[in-house]
Coordinates of C-alpha atoms in Angstrom, one line a residue:
M1 CA 151.9 56.3 287.1
H2 CA 151.1 52.7 288.3
R3 CA 152.5 49.7 286.5
R4 CA 149.0 48.5 285.5
E5 CA 148.4 51.8 283.7
I6 CA 151.5 51.4 281.4
P7 CA 150.2 48.7 279.1
L8 CA 146.9 50.5 278.7
T9 CA 148.8 53.8 277.9
L10 CA 150.9 52.0 275.3
L11 CA 147.9 50.5 273.7
V12 CA 146.2 53.9 273.4
L13 CA 149.3 55.4 271.9
M14 CA 149.6 52.6 269.4
F15 CA 145.9 53.0 268.4
I16 CA 146.3 56.8 267.9
S17 CA 149.5 56.3 265.9
T18 CA 147.8 53.6 263.7
S19 CA 144.7 55.7 263.3
E20 CA 146.8 58.7 262.1
E21 CA 148.7 56.6 259.6
T22 CA 145.4 55.7 257.8
C23 CA 144.2 59.4 257.7
T24 CA 144.3 61.2 254.4
S25 CA 146.4 64.2 255.2
R26 CA 147.5 65.2 251.7
L27 CA 145.2 67.6 249.8
H28 CA 145.9 66.2 246.4
I29 CA 145.3 62.4 246.2
T30 CA 145.8 59.9 243.4
A31 CA 143.8 56.7 243.2
V32 CA 144.0 53.8 240.7
E33 CA 140.9 53.0 238.8
G34 CA 139.3 49.7 239.8
E35 CA 140.9 49.5 243.3
P36 CA 139.1 50.2 246.6
F37 CA 139.8 53.7 247.8
Y38 CA 139.0 55.8 250.9
L39 CA 139.2 59.3 252.2
K40 CA 139.6 59.6 256.0
Y41 CA 139.5 62.9 258.0
C42 CA 141.5 63.0 261.1
S43 CA 139.4 65.0 263.6
S44 CA 140.9 67.0 266.4
S45 CA 140.1 66.2 270.1
S46 CA 137.7 69.2 270.2
E47 CA 135.8 67.9 267.2
R48 CA 135.6 64.4 268.7
E49 CA 134.1 65.9 271.9
N50 CA 131.5 67.8 269.9
K51 CA 129.3 64.8 269.1
T52 CA 126.3 66.9 268.2
A53 CA 128.0 68.3 265.0
T54 CA 126.5 66.7 261.8
I55 CA 129.0 65.1 259.4
K56 CA 128.2 65.5 255.8
W57 CA 130.3 64.6 252.6
Y58 CA 130.1 66.5 249.3
K59 CA 131.4 66.2 245.8
N60 CA 131.9 69.7 244.4
E61 CA 130.5 69.8 240.9
S62 CA 130.6 72.7 238.4
H63 CA 127.0 73.6 239.4
G64 CA 127.6 73.4 243.1
P65 CA 128.3 70.9 245.9
L66 CA 126.5 67.5 245.6
E67 CA 125.8 65.9 249.0
L68 CA 126.8 62.2 249.0
S69 CA 124.9 59.4 250.8
S70 CA 124.9 55.7 250.8
S71 CA 122.0 55.8 248.2
S72 CA 124.1 58.0 245.8
S73 CA 125.9 54.8 244.5
P74 CA 126.2 51.2 245.6
R75 CA 129.9 51.7 245.5
I76 CA 130.0 54.5 248.1
I77 CA 129.9 53.9 251.8
L78 CA 129.9 56.7 254.4
L79 CA 131.3 55.9 257.8
D80 CA 131.3 59.2 259.7
Y81 CA 134.8 60.6 259.1
V82 CA 135.5 58.1 256.2
L83 CA 134.3 58.0 252.6
E84 CA 134.9 54.6 250.9
F85 CA 134.7 53.7 247.2
W86 CA 134.2 50.0 246.2
P87 CA 135.9 50.4 243.8
V88 CA 136.9 53.9 242.6
H89 CA 135.9 54.7 239.0
W90 CA 137.4 57.1 236.4
N91 CA 134.5 59.6 236.8
D92 CA 135.1 59.8 240.5
S93 CA 137.9 62.3 239.9
G94 CA 137.1 65.7 241.4
S95 CA 136.9 67.8 244.6
Y96 CA 135.5 66.3 247.8
S97 CA 134.8 67.9 251.1
I98 CA 133.6 67.0 254.6
R99 CA 131.6 69.4 256.7
M100 CA 131.2 69.2 260.5
G101 CA 129.1 72.1 261.6
N102 CA 131.0 75.1 260.5
D103 CA 134.3 73.2 259.8
T104 CA 135.2 72.1 256.3
H105 CA 138.1 70.1 254.9
D106 CA 138.7 69.6 251.1
W107 CA 140.6 67.1 248.9
K108 CA 141.4 66.9 245.2
L109 CA 141.1 63.4 243.9
N110 CA 142.7 62.3 240.6
V111 CA 141.8 58.8 239.4
I112 CA 144.4 57.3 237.0
R113 CA 144.6 54.1 235.0
R114 CA 147.2 51.4 235.6
P115 CA 149.4 50.7 232.6
K116 CA 148.3 47.6 230.8
H117 CA 151.7 45.8 231.1
S118 CA 152.5 46.9 234.7
C119 CA 151.2 45.9 238.1
F120 CA 151.8 49.4 239.5
T121 CA 151.7 53.0 238.6
E122 CA 154.6 55.4 238.8
K123 CA 152.6 58.0 240.8
Q124 CA 152.0 55.6 243.7
I125 CA 155.5 54.5 244.5
M126 CA 157.3 54.8 247.9
S127 CA 161.1 55.0 247.6
K128 CA 163.4 53.3 250.0
S129 CA 167.2 53.1 250.1
V130 CA 169.0 50.1 251.7
E131 CA 172.7 49.8 252.2
V132 CA 174.3 46.7 250.8
K133 CA 174.9 43.8 253.2
K134 CA 172.4 45.5 255.6
S135 CA 168.9 44.1 256.4
L136 CA 166.4 44.5 253.5
Q137 CA 162.7 44.3 254.7
V138 CA 159.5 44.6 252.7
A139 CA 156.4 44.3 254.9
C140 CA 153.1 43.8 253.1
E141 CA 150.8 45.5 255.5
H142 CA 147.9 47.8 254.9
G143 CA 146.9 50.0 257.8
Y144 CA 143.3 50.6 256.7
Y145 CA 142.3 47.5 254.9
Q146 CA 144.3 45.0 256.9
K147 CA 141.3 43.4 258.6
L148 CA 139.7 42.7 255.3
V149 CA 142.7 41.1 253.7
N150 CA 141.9 37.7 252.4
R151 CA 145.5 36.9 251.1
T152 CA 148.5 38.8 250.0
L153 CA 151.1 38.2 247.3
L154 CA 154.5 39.8 246.8
Y155 CA 155.9 40.7 243.3
K156 CA 159.3 42.0 242.2
N157 CA 159.3 43.9 238.9
C158 CA 155.8 42.5 238.4
E159 CA 157.0 38.9 238.7
K160 CA 155.7 36.8 241.6
I161 CA 158.2 35.9 244.2
E162 CA 158.0 32.1 244.4
N163 CA 158.4 30.1 247.6
N164 CA 157.4 33.1 249.6
Q165 CA 154.5 31.9 251.8
N166 CA 154.7 34.8 254.2
P167 CA 154.1 38.3 252.5
F168 CA 157.1 39.6 254.3
L169 CA 160.6 39.8 252.7
K170 CA 163.6 39.9 255.0
K171 CA 167.1 39.3 253.8
I172 CA 170.6 40.6 253.6
A173 CA 170.6 43.2 250.8
E174 CA 172.5 42.5 247.6
F175 CA 172.7 44.7 244.6
K176 CA 170.7 42.3 242.6
D177 CA 167.8 42.9 245.0
Q178 CA 167.2 46.4 243.7
G179 CA 163.9 46.8 241.9
Y180 CA 160.1 47.5 242.3
Y181 CA 158.4 45.4 245.0
T182 CA 154.6 45.3 244.8
C183 CA 152.4 44.0 247.6
M184 CA 148.9 42.9 246.2
F185 CA 146.2 42.7 248.9
F186 CA 143.0 40.7 248.0
L187 CA 140.1 42.2 250.0
L188 CA 136.8 40.4 250.5
H189 CA 133.9 42.8 250.7
N190 CA 130.2 42.0 250.4
G191 CA 131.1 38.6 248.8
K192 CA 133.3 40.2 246.2
L193 CA 137.1 40.1 245.9
F194 CA 139.0 43.3 245.2
N195 CA 142.7 44.0 245.1
V196 CA 144.8 46.9 246.3
T197 CA 148.4 47.4 245.5
K198 CA 151.3 49.0 247.4
T199 CA 154.7 49.4 245.6
F200 CA 158.2 50.1 247.0
N201 CA 161.1 51.2 244.8
I202 CA 164.1 49.6 246.6
T203 CA 167.4 51.1 245.8
I204 CA 170.6 49.3 247.0
V205 CA 173.4 51.7 247.8
G206 CA 177.0 51.0 248.5
D207 CA 178.9 50.9 251.7
N208 CA 179.0 54.5 253.1
S209 CA 182.6 54.0 254.4
N210 CA 185.0 56.1 252.3
I211 CA 187.8 54.5 250.4
I212 CA 191.1 56.0 249.3
P213 CA 190.9 56.8 245.6
A214 CA 193.0 54.4 243.4
L215 CA 193.8 54.8 239.7
L216 CA 193.8 51.5 237.8
G217 CA 196.8 50.4 235.9
P218 CA 200.5 51.2 236.1
K219 CA 201.6 54.7 237.3
L220 CA 203.5 55.4 234.1
T221 CA 202.2 54.2 230.6
H222 CA 204.0 54.8 227.3
V223 CA 201.7 55.0 224.3
K224 CA 203.1 54.6 220.8
V225 CA 201.4 56.8 218.3
E226 CA 201.6 57.8 214.7
L227 CA 202.0 61.5 213.6
G228 CA 198.8 62.9 212.2
K229 CA 196.6 60.2 213.8
E230 CA 194.2 60.5 216.8
V231 CA 194.8 58.7 220.1
Q232 CA 192.5 58.4 223.2
L233 CA 193.9 58.0 226.7
N234 CA 191.5 56.3 229.2
C235 CA 192.1 57.0 232.9
S236 CA 190.0 54.9 235.3
A237 CA 189.8 55.0 239.1
L238 CA 187.8 53.6 242.1
L239 CA 186.3 56.6 243.9
N240 CA 183.8 57.7 246.5
E241 CA 180.6 59.4 245.5
K242 CA 182.0 62.9 245.9
D243 CA 185.5 62.3 244.7
V244 CA 186.8 63.9 241.4
I245 CA 189.0 62.7 238.6
Y246 CA 190.6 65.1 236.1
W247 CA 193.4 65.5 233.5
N248 CA 196.4 67.9 234.0
I249 CA 197.0 68.9 230.4
W250 CA 198.4 72.4 230.7
K251 CA 201.9 73.3 229.4
K252 CA 204.1 76.3 230.0
N253 CA 202.7 78.1 226.9
G254 CA 199.1 77.1 227.6
K255 CA 196.8 74.3 226.5
D256 CA 197.2 72.4 223.3
P257 CA 194.4 73.1 220.8
N258 CA 194.3 69.5 219.7
V259 CA 193.9 68.0 223.2
H260 CA 190.3 67.6 224.6
E261 CA 189.1 66.3 227.9
E262 CA 185.8 64.5 227.5
E263 CA 183.0 63.8 230.0
G264 CA 183.6 60.6 231.9
T265 CA 181.3 57.8 233.1
R266 CA 180.5 56.6 236.6
I267 CA 179.2 53.1 237.3
R268 CA 178.8 51.0 240.4
T269 CA 180.6 47.7 240.6
S270 CA 179.1 44.5 242.1
E271 CA 181.1 45.2 245.3
G272 CA 179.4 48.6 245.7
K273 CA 182.4 50.6 244.7
R274 CA 182.2 53.4 242.1
L275 CA 184.3 53.1 239.0
A276 CA 184.9 56.4 237.2
S277 CA 186.7 57.1 234.0
K278 CA 187.8 60.2 232.0
I279 CA 188.9 60.2 228.4
L280 CA 191.6 62.5 226.9
R281 CA 191.4 62.8 223.2
I282 CA 194.4 64.0 221.2
E283 CA 193.6 64.6 217.6
N284 CA 196.1 65.0 214.8
V285 CA 199.1 64.1 217.0
N286 CA 202.2 66.3 216.3
E287 CA 205.7 66.6 217.6
N288 CA 204.6 68.8 220.4
N289 CA 202.5 66.0 221.9
L290 CA 205.5 63.6 222.1
N291 CA 207.5 63.0 225.2
F292 CA 205.1 65.1 227.3
S293 CA 203.6 63.7 230.6
Y294 CA 199.8 63.8 230.5
N295 CA 198.8 63.4 234.2
C296 CA 195.5 62.0 235.4
T297 CA 194.6 62.7 239.0
A298 CA 192.0 61.4 241.4
V299 CA 191.3 63.5 244.6
S300 CA 189.2 62.9 247.7
E301 CA 189.2 64.0 251.3
G302 CA 191.2 60.8 252.1
G303 CA 194.0 61.2 249.7
I304 CA 195.2 61.7 246.1
D305 CA 196.5 59.5 243.4
T306 CA 198.1 60.3 240.0
K307 CA 199.2 58.4 236.9
S308 CA 201.0 59.6 233.8
F309 CA 200.8 58.9 230.1
I310 CA 203.7 59.7 227.7
L311 CA 203.3 59.6 223.9
L312 CA 206.2 58.0 221.9
K313 CA 206.6 58.1 218.1
K314 CA 205.9 54.7 216.6
E315 CA 209.1 53.6 214.7
D316 CA 208.5 53.3 210.9
P317 CA 209.3 49.9 209.4
V318 CA 212.6 49.8 207.5
D319 CA 212.1 50.4 203.7
I320 CA 214.2 48.5 201.1
P321 CA 215.7 50.9 198.5
G322 CA 214.0 50.5 195.1
H323 CA 217.2 49.5 193.2
I324 CA 218.0 46.8 195.7
F325 CA 214.5 45.4 195.6
T326 CA 214.6 45.4 191.7
R327 CA 217.9 43.5 191.6
G328 CA 216.8 41.0 194.1
M329 CA 213.7 40.3 192.1
I330 CA 215.8 39.8 188.9
V331 CA 218.2 37.4 190.7
A332 CA 215.3 35.4 192.1
V333 CA 213.7 35.1 188.6
L334 CA 217.0 34.0 187.0
I335 CA 217.5 31.3 189.6
S336 CA 214.0 30.0 189.1
V337 CA 214.6 29.8 185.3
V338 CA 218.0 28.0 185.7
V339 CA 216.4 25.4 188.1
V340 CA 213.5 24.7 185.6
C341 CA 216.0 24.3 182.7
L342 CA 218.2 21.9 184.7
V343 CA 215.2 19.8 185.6
T344 CA 214.0 19.7 182.0
V345 CA 217.4 18.8 180.6
G346 CA 217.8 16.1 183.2
A347 CA 214.4 14.5 182.2
I348 CA 215.2 14.5 178.5
Y349 CA 218.8 13.3 178.7
R350 CA 218.6 11.0 181.7
V351 CA 220.0 7.9 179.8
D352 CA 223.0 9.8 178.5
L353 CA 223.5 11.3 182.0
V354 CA 223.5 7.7 183.5
L355 CA 226.1 6.5 180.9
F356 CA 228.2 9.5 181.5
Y357 CA 228.0 8.9 185.3
R358 CA 229.2 5.2 184.8
H359 CA 231.9 6.3 182.5
F360 CA 233.1 9.0 184.9
L361 CA 233.3 6.4 187.7
G362 CA 235.0 3.9 185.6
R363 CA 232.5 1.1 186.4
D364 CA 231.6 -1.7 183.9
E365 CA 228.0 -2.9 184.5
T366 CA 227.5 -4.7 181.1
L367 CA 226.8 -8.1 182.8
T368 CA 224.1 -6.5 184.9
D369 CA 222.5 -5.0 181.8
I370 CA 222.6 -8.4 180.0
L371 CA 221.0 -10.2 182.9
A372 CA 218.3 -7.5 183.1
V373 CA 217.6 -7.9 179.3
E374 CA 217.3 -11.7 179.7
V375 CA 214.9 -11.4 182.6
F376 CA 212.8 -8.9 180.5
H377 CA 212.6 -11.4 177.6
K378 CA 211.5 -14.3 179.8
K379 CA 208.7 -12.3 181.3
N380 CA 207.5 -11.3 177.8

């Protein structure tokens, strides 16, 4: 092959690939009411060579096939192997077929309504998974209507992405990027503006590299419990997707009837790791549950990790015997009564107590008292 022929060959291959992408290959098709819609038949090479075959489109009604033409409705356009609706209506649902000589191809069309408070429908979503910290790309391109696109807007969870002049999202994936991305194409046709939507459900997954399972917390935990009460032991670990976490609760004589392992939870952390937990519920704790090692184990292909919980009886607070408590209360009351009596007596006989105090010390303060009396008389 000459070098000059290579670009031409690549161009032909690209055209064929693009043409096949816009063909309607599925037999059951869903369209959204109010949007432009098309059915396109991908003809074989032999069919393309047979140019004499007449192409006809039909809608199969209950009373028989109804041939479609451009005069059937101003919304319908026939372009050989393509049937276009501008736009598709609710009553367009049904069975359609294309006939080329003796060959026939059929489709089942189901027209649905878009939810009032949503910019997309659940039945027309393309799912895509992107690994965290890898390239996230959302390209708003429409293979069939691209030439008619007047402008394009990009939405995330039906909220317009601001400062996005180019309808093409490319960034390093983060977990907060997960959501529904809707490309809204505005098409200009016969002087009217129509819109077509294309929605991607982007799921951000964690790093695929495996980690060694690691149980959180100390390897040995003592838990103080009260007999007759219930206790819950929580075992948490960082695991890979297929790793398991379980409790080892069997004794020599079998399993305790009051010990129950409950279904755990699995959540994804902001770093992309999986946090798993398992609850061991022990109801009506008894002596048999004390001082026994309840082991929690996490297992993966890369390793194993185990931690233990041991139940200890909570010490009862020291009770004061009743007779000692009663005597203490009596003594406290008597002391209070004596203090009140002393204060009362002191207030009533304070003068006598002062004179007694002077007499006991042997001090003569008569002169001081006389001077105080004279000062009192002068002021009055």
